[in-house]
Short mmCIF file of C-alpha atoms in Angstrom, two decimals:
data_model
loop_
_atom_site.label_atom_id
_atom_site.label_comp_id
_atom_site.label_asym_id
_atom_site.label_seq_id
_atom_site.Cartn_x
_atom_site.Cartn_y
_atom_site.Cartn_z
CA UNK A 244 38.22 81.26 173.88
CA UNK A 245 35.80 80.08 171.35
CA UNK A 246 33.07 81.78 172.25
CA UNK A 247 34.58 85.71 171.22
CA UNK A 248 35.64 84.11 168.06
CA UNK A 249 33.04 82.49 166.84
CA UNK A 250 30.20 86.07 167.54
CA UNK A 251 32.71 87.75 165.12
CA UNK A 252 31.83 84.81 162.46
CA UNK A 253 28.33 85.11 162.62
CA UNK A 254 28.43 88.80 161.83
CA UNK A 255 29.88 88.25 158.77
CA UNK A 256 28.17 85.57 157.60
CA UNK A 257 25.32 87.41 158.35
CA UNK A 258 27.05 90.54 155.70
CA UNK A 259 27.33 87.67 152.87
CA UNK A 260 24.16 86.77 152.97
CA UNK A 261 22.94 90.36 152.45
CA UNK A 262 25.67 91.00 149.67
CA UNK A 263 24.63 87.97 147.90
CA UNK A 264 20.89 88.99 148.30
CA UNK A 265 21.61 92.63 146.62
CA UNK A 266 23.84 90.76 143.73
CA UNK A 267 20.74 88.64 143.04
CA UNK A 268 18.90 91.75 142.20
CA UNK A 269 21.14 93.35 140.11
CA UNK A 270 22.69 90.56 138.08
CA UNK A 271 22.21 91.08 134.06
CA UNK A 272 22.61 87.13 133.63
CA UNK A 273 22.46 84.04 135.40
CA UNK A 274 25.57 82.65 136.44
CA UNK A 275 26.04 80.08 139.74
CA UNK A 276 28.53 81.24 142.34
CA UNK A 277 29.56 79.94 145.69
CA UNK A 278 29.45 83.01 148.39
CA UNK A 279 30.29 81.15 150.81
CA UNK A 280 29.25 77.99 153.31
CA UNK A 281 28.08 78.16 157.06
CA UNK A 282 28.85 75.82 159.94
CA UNK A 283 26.13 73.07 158.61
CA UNK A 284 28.46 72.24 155.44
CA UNK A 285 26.19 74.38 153.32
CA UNK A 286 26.79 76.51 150.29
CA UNK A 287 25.00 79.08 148.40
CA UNK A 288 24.41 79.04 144.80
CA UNK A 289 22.45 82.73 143.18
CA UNK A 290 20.37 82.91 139.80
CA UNK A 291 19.81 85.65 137.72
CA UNK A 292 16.10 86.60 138.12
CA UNK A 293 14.57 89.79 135.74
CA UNK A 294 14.20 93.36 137.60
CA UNK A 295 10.37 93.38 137.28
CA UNK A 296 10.17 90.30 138.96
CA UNK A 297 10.31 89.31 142.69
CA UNK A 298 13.59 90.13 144.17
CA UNK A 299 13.68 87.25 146.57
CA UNK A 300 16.59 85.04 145.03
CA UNK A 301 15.96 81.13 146.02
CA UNK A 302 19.45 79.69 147.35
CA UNK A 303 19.12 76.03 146.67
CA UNK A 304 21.62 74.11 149.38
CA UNK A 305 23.78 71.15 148.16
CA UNK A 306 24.89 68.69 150.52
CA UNK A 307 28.96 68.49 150.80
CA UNK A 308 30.21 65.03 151.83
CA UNK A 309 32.17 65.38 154.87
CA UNK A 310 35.37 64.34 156.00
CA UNK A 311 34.46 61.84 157.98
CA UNK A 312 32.75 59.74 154.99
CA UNK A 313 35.84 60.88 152.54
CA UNK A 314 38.30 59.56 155.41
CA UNK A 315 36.13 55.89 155.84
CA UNK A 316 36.12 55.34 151.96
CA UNK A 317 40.24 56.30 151.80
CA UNK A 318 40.40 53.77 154.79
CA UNK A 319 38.76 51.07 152.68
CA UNK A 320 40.54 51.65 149.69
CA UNK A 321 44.32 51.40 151.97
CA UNK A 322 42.79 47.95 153.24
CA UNK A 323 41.94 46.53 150.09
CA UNK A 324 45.18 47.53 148.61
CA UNK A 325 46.86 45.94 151.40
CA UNK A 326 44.84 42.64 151.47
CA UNK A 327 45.92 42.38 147.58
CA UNK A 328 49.76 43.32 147.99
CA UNK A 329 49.33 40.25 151.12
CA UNK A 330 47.67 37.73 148.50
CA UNK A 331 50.55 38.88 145.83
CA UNK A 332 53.42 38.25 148.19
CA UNK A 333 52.03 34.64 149.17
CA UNK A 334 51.56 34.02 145.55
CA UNK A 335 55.42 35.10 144.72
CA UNK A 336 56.56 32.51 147.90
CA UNK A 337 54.86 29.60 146.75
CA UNK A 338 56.02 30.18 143.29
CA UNK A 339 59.50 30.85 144.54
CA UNK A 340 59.10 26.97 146.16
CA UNK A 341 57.96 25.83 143.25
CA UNK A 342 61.14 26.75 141.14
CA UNK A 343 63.46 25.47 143.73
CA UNK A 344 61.81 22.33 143.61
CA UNK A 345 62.01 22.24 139.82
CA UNK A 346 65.23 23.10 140.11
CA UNK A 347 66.09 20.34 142.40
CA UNK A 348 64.37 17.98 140.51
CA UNK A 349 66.54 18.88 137.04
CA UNK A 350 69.51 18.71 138.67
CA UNK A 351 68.97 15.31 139.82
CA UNK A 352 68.06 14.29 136.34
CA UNK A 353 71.14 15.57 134.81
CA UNK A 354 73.25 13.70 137.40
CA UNK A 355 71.31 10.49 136.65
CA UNK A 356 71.92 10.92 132.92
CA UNK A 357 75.40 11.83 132.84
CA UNK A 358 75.76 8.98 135.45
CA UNK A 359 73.80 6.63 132.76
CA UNK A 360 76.12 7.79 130.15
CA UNK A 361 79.22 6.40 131.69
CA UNK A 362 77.98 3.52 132.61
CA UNK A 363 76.13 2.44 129.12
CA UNK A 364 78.42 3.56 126.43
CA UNK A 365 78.55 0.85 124.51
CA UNK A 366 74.58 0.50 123.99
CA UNK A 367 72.73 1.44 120.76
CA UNK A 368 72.44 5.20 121.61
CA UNK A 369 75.47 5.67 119.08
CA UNK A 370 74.93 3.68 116.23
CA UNK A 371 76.95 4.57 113.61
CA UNK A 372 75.16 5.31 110.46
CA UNK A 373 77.55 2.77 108.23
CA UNK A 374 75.34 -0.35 107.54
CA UNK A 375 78.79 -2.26 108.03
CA UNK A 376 79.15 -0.25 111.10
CA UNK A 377 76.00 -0.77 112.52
CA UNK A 378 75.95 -4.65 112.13
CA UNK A 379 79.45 -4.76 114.08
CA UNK A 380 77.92 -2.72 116.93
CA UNK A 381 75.39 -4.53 117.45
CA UNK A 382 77.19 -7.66 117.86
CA UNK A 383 79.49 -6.18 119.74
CA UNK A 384 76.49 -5.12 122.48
CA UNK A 385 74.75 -7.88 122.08
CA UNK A 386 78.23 -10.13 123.27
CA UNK A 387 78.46 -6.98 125.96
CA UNK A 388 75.04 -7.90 127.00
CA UNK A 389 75.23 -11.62 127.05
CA UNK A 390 78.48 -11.57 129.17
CA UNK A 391 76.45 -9.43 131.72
CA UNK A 392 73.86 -11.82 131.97
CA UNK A 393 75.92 -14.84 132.47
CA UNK A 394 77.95 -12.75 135.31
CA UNK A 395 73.99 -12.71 136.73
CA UNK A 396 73.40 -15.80 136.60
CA UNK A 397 76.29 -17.15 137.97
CA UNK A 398 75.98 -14.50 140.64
CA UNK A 399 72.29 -15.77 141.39
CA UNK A 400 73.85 -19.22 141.68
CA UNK A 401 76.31 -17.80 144.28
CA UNK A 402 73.39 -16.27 146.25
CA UNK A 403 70.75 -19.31 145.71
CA UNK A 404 74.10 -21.59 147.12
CA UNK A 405 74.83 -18.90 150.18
CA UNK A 406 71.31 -18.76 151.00
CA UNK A 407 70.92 -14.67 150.28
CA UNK A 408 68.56 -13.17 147.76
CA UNK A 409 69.73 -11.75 144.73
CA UNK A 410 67.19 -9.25 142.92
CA UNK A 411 65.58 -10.86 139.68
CA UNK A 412 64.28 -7.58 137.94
CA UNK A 413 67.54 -6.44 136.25
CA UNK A 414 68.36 -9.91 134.93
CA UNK A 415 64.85 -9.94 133.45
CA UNK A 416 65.24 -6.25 132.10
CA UNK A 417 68.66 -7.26 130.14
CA UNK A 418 66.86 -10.56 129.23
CA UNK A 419 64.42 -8.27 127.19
CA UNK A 420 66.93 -5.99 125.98
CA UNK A 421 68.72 -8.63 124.36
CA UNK A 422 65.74 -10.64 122.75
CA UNK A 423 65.22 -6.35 121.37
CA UNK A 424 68.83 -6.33 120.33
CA UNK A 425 68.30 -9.55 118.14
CA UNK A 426 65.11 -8.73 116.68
CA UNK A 427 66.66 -5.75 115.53
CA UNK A 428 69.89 -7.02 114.56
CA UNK A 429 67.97 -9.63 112.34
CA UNK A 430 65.80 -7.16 110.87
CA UNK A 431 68.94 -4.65 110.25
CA UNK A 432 70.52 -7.88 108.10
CA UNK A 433 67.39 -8.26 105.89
CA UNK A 434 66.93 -4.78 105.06
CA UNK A 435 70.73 -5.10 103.69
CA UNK A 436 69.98 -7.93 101.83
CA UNK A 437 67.09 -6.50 100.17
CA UNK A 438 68.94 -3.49 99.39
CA UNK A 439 72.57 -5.30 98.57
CA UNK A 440 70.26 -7.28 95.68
CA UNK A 441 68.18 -4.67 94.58
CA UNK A 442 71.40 -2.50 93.97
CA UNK A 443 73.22 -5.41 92.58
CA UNK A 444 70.32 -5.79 89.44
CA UNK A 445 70.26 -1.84 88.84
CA UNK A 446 73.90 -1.93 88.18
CA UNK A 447 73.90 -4.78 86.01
CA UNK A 448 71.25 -3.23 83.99
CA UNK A 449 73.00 0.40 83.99
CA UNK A 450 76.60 -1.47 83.33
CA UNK A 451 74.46 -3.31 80.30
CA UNK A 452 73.46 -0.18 78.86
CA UNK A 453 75.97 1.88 79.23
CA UNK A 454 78.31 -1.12 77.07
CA UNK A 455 75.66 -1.18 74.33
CA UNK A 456 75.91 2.50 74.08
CA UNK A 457 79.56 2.75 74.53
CA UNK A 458 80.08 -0.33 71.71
CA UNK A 459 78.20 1.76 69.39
CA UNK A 460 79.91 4.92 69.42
CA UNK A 461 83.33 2.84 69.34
CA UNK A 462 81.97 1.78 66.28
CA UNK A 463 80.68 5.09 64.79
CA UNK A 464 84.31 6.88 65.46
CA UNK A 465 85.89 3.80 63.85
CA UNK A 466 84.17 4.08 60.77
CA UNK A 467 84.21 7.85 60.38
CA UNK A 468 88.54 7.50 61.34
CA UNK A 469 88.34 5.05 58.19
CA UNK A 470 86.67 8.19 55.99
CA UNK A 471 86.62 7.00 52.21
CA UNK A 472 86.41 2.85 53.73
CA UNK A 473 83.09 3.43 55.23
CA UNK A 474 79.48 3.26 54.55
CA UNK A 475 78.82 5.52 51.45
CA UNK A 476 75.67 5.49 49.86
CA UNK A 477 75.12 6.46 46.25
CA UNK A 478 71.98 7.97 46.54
CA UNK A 479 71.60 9.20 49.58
CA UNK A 480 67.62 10.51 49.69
CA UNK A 481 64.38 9.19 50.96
CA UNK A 482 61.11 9.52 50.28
CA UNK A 483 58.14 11.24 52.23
CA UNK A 484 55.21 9.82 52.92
CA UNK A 485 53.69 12.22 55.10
CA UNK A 486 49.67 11.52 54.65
CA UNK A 487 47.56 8.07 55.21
CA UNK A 488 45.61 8.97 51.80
CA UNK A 489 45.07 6.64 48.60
CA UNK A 490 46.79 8.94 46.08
CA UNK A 491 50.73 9.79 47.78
CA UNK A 492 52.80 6.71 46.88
CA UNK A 493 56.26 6.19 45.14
CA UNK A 494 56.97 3.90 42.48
CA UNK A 495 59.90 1.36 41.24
CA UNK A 496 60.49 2.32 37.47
CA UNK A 497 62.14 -0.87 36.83
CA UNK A 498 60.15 -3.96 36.21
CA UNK A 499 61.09 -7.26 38.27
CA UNK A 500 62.28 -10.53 36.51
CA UNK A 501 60.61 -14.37 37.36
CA UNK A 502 62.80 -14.95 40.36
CA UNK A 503 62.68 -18.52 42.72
CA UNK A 504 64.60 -16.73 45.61
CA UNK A 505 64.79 -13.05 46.70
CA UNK A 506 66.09 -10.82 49.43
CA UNK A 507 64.17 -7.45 50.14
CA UNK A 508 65.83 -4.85 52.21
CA UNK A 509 65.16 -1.41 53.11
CA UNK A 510 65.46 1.23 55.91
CA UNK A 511 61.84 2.51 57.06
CA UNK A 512 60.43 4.73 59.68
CA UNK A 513 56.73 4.74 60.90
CA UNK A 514 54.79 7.88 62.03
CA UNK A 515 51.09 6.25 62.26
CA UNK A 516 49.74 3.95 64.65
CA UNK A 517 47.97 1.45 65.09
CA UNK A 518 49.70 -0.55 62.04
CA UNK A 519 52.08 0.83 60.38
CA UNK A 520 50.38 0.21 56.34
CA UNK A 521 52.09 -1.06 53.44
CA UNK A 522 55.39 -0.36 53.61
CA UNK A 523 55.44 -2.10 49.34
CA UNK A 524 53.76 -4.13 47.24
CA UNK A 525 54.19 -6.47 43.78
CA UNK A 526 51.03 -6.92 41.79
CA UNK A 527 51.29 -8.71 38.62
CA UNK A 528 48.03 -8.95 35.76
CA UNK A 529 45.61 -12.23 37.62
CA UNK A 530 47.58 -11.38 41.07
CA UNK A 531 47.71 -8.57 43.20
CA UNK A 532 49.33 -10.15 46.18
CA UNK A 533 52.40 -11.32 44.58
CA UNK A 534 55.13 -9.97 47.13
CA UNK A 535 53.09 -7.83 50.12
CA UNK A 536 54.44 -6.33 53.33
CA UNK A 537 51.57 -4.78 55.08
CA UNK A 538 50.50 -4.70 59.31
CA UNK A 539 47.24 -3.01 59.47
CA UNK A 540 45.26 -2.60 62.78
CA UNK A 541 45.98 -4.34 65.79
CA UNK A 542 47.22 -7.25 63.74
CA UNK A 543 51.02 -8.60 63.34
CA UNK A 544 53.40 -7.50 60.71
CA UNK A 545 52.38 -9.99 57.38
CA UNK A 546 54.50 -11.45 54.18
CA UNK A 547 52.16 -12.04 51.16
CA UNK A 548 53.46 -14.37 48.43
CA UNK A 549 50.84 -15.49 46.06
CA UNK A 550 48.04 -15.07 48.54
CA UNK A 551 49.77 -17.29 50.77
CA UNK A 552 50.05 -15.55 54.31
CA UNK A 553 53.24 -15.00 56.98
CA UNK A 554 53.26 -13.24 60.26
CA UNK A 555 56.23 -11.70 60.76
CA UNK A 556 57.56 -10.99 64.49
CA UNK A 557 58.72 -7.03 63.62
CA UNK A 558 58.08 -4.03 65.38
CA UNK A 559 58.13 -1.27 63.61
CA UNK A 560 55.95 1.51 65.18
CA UNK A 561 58.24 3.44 67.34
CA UNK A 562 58.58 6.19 65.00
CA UNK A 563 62.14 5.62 64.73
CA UNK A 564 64.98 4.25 61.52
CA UNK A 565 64.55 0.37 61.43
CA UNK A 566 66.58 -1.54 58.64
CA UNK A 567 64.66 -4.85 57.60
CA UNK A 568 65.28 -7.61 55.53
CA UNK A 569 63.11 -10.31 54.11
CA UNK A 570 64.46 -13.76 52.69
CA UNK A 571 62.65 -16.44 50.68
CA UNK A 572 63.55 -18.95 48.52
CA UNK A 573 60.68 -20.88 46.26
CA UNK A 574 62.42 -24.27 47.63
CA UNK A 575 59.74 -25.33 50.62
CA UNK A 576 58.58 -21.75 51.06
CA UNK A 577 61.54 -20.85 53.73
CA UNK A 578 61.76 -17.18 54.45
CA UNK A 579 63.58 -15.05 57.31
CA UNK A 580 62.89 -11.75 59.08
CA UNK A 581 65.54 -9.70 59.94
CA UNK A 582 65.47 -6.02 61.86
CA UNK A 583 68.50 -4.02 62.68
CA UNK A 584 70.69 -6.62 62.13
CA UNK A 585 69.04 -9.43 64.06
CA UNK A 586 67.13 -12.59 62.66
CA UNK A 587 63.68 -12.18 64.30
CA UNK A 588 61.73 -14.89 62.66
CA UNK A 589 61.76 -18.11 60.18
CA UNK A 590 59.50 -20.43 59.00
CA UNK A 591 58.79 -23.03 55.17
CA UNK A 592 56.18 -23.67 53.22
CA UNK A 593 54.67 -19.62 52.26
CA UNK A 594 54.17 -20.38 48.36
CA UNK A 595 56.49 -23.81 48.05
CA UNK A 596 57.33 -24.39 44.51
CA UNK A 597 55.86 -20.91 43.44
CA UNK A 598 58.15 -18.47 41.53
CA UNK A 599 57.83 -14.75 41.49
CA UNK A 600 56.27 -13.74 37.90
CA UNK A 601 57.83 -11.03 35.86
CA UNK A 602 56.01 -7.65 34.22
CA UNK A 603 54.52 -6.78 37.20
CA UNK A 604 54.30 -2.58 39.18
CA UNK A 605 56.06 -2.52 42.54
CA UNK A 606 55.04 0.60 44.73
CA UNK A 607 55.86 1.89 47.64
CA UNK A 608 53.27 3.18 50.40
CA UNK A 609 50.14 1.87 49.00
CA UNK A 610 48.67 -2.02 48.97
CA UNK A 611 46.86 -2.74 45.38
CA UNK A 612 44.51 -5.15 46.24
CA UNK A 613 42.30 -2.49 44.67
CA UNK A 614 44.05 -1.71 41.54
CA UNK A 615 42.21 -2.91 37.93
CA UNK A 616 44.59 -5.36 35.69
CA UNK A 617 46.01 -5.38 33.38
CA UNK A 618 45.46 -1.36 33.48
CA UNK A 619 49.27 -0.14 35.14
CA UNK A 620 49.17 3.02 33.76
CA UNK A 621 46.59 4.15 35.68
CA UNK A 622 48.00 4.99 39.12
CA UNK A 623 46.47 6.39 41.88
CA UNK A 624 42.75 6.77 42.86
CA UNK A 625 42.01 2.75 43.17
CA UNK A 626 44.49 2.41 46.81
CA UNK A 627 43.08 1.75 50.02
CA UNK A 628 43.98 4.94 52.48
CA UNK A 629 43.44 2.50 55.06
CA UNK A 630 46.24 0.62 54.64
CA UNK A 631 48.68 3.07 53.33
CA UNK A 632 52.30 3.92 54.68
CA UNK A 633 52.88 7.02 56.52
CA UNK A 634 56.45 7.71 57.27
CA UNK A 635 59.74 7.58 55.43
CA UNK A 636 61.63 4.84 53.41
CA UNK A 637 65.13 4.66 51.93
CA UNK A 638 67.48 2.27 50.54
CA UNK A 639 65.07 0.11 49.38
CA UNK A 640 66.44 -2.82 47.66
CA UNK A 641 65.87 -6.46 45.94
CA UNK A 642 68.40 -9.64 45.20
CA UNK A 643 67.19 -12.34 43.44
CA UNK A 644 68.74 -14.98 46.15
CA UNK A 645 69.21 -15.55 49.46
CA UNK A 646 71.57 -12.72 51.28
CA UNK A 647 74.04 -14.29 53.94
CA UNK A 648 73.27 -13.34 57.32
CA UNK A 649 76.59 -11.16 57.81
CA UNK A 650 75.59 -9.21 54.79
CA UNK A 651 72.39 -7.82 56.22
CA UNK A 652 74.39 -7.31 59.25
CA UNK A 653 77.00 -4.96 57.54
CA UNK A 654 74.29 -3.35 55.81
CA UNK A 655 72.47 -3.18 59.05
CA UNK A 656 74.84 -1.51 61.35
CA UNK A 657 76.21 0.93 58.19
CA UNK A 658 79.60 -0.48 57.71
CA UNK A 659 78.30 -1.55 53.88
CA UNK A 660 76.61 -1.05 51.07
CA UNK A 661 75.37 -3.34 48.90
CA UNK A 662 73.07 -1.93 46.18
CA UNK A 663 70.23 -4.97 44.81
CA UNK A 664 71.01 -6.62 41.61
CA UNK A 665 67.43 -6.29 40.53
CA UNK A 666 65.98 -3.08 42.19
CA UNK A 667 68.82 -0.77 43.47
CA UNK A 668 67.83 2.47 45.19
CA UNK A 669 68.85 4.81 42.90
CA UNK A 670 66.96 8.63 41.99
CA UNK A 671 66.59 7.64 38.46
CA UNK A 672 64.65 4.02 39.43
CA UNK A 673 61.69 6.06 42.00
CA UNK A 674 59.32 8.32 40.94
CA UNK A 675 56.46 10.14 43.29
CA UNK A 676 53.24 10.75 43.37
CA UNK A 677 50.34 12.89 44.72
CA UNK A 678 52.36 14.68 46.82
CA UNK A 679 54.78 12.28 48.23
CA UNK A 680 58.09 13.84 48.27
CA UNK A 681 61.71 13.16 47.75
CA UNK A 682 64.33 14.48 50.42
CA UNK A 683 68.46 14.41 51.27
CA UNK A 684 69.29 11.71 53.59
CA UNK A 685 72.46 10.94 55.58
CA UNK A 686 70.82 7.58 56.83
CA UNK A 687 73.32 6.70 59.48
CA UNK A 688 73.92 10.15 60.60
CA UNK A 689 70.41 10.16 61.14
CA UNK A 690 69.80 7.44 62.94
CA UNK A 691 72.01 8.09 65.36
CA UNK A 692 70.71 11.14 66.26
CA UNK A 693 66.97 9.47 66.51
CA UNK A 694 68.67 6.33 68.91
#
């Protein structure tokens, strides 16, 4: 049956290969086209040649895999595919195993803890966060724990008496966990301490303050309810001293008397540091240290009086409203330093026996150590910038005796006013120079709102 078939085959392969040999001559261009194949899994490719050339047309043959080598590499490619979906599926078992065991493991944990839980609910897992709290539950377990460890030991007596054994471990775990619970308990109770003092000393301190502050607004409203029975000054200015030159200074118009006692008293506020300069000073002809109040440098607040030298314990360099009085009485030397009401300092013999000379110029912001006598009408030019004032002064006035303390108190805290019987602050009785300035001045309203 094959054999009639296949003659028939041959013939026409036979016709293809003549077609394609007259298509090779006549072709315009060259183009590559498969006529067809023959029974050795060949094909035919033709070229365009030219028409004056040779009209043989060279057939190159290209080798076509067959199906058995396309059927081996499918056959490969199902095995591998195979082997990998095998190693897959093992790897999916084992981790299937792997989360049951996990999962049997968990679940045995949870029972253990919520087993744990029940029987431990006294222990320090819930502490309260009360200090109070915290102490008491501690105690409590630590009672808890003792009673346990007696039962123990008298169980372990039991056994050691019956002859059977009685495991050690646990009695030598809770022996631990209560030397834990102690330590901790103790160290709970000092921290408490520390804190229960420490809070203790802030409130005093707060409760102080907050009286002092309180006290002195009680005060202020009860003097501004009295209206016309309060403080009322009247002259109420100050002067400006706003430069540390040797030409800006105030004077005191009015000349002093020979006094054997005196009382000084003014309100003052600094703006330069260190030292605050020459707040005034008396210079008579022969003398021109009579009265001095001066702190220059690092040095202490000093009284002058004839030459004669006290350090005064003021301070005065906050940049804030201070009211200070100086005493002194010629009897021994004895003076006294008051600030804002409060007797600072004391001391005898500055100038014993030495009374305060008359006819002399009293100014205000400048030291005249460097001034030429008996030429006062020369002011300015011969002052030490050095020691100058630089700030503000007001109310600045002179007795000629020895104040009583409650006086400089009232004066002090603005509930007076007690203008000097030899220098009273008044506009008429200051003058200014180079510059220094005189301004409106509610002196206890001001304060205030500096404190």
């Amino acid at each position: 049956m094959i054999g009639p078939l296949r003659a028939p085959l041959l013939r026409s392969s036979k016709m293809i290969h003549l077609l394609a040999g007259l298509i090779c001559i006549y072709a315009p261009t060259c183009v590559k086209v498969v006529y067809g194949q023959n029974e050795k899994g060949e094909r035919f490719l033709c070229t365009a040649v030219p028409i004056d050339k040779e009209t043989s047309c060279p057939v190159q043959s290209l080798p076509v895999q067959s199906a058995s080598v396309q059927e081996e590499e499918l056959r490969n490619t199902v095995m591998q595919l195979r082997e990998t979906i095998l190693q897959q599926k093992e790897t999916i078992v084992n981790q299937l195993g792997t989360i049951k065991e996990l999962t049997s493991k968990l679940s045995r944990c949870e029972s253990d803890s919520e087993t744990f839980k029940k029987t431990n609910k006294d222990t320090m897992d819930d502490v309260p966060k009360d200090p109070n709290d915290t102490i008491d539950v501690l105690g409590k377990t630590m009672q808890s724990l003792k009673d346990r460890l007696e039962n123990l030991e008298q169980q372990q007596m039991r056994a050691n008496i019956s002859g059977a054994s009685f495991p050690n471990e646990l009695r030598n775990l809770l022996q631990r966990r209560l030397e834990d619970l102690e330590n901790q308990l103790l160290k709970k109770v000092n921290e408490l301490e520390e804190e229960k003092s420490q809070l203790y000393n802030e409130t005093v301190a707060h409760r102080q303050r907050t009286d002092s502050t309180l006290n002195s607004l009680m005060n202020r409203i009860s003097e501004l309810e009295k209206g016309g029975a309060g403080f009322k000054s009247p002259e109420n200015f100050k002067i400006s001293l706003p430069l540390r030159t040797n030409y800006l200074f105030g004077q005191v118009k009015k000349s002093l008397p020979e006094m054997y006692a005196f009382t000084i008293c003014m309100w003052l506020k600094s703006g330069s540091s260190p030292g605050i300069g020459t707040p005034f000073s008396y210079g008579v002809p022969g003398q021109a240290n009579e009265i001095v109040l001066i702190e220059w440098g690092h040095n202490p607040i000093e009284l002058l009086i004839n030459d004669k030298v006290a350090q005064l314990p003021l301070s005065l360099s906050d940049g804030r409203w201070h009211h200070i009085c100086i005493t002194w009485t010629t009897r021994d030397g004895l003076w006294e330093a008051y600030q804002d009401g409060q007797r600072l300092g004391s001391g005898e013999n500055l100038a014993p026996w030495h009374p305060i000379k008359q006819g002399g110029v009293l100014i205000l912001g400048q030291e005249q150590a460097c001034r030429l006598w008996p030429q006062q009408d020369v002011v300015g030019g011969r002052f030490d910038a050095t020691q100058a004032f630089v700030g503000e002064l007001s109310h600045f006035n002179i007795w000629d005796r020895v104040l009583r303390s409650t006086d400089i108190i009232a004066m002090s805290n603005c509930s007076s006013y007690m203008p000097g019987n030899v220098v009273a602050w008044t506009d008429s009785n200051i003058e200014v120079f180079g510059g220094a300035s005189k301004w409106p001045l509610e002196l206890c309203e001001d304060r205030l709102f500096d404190n």
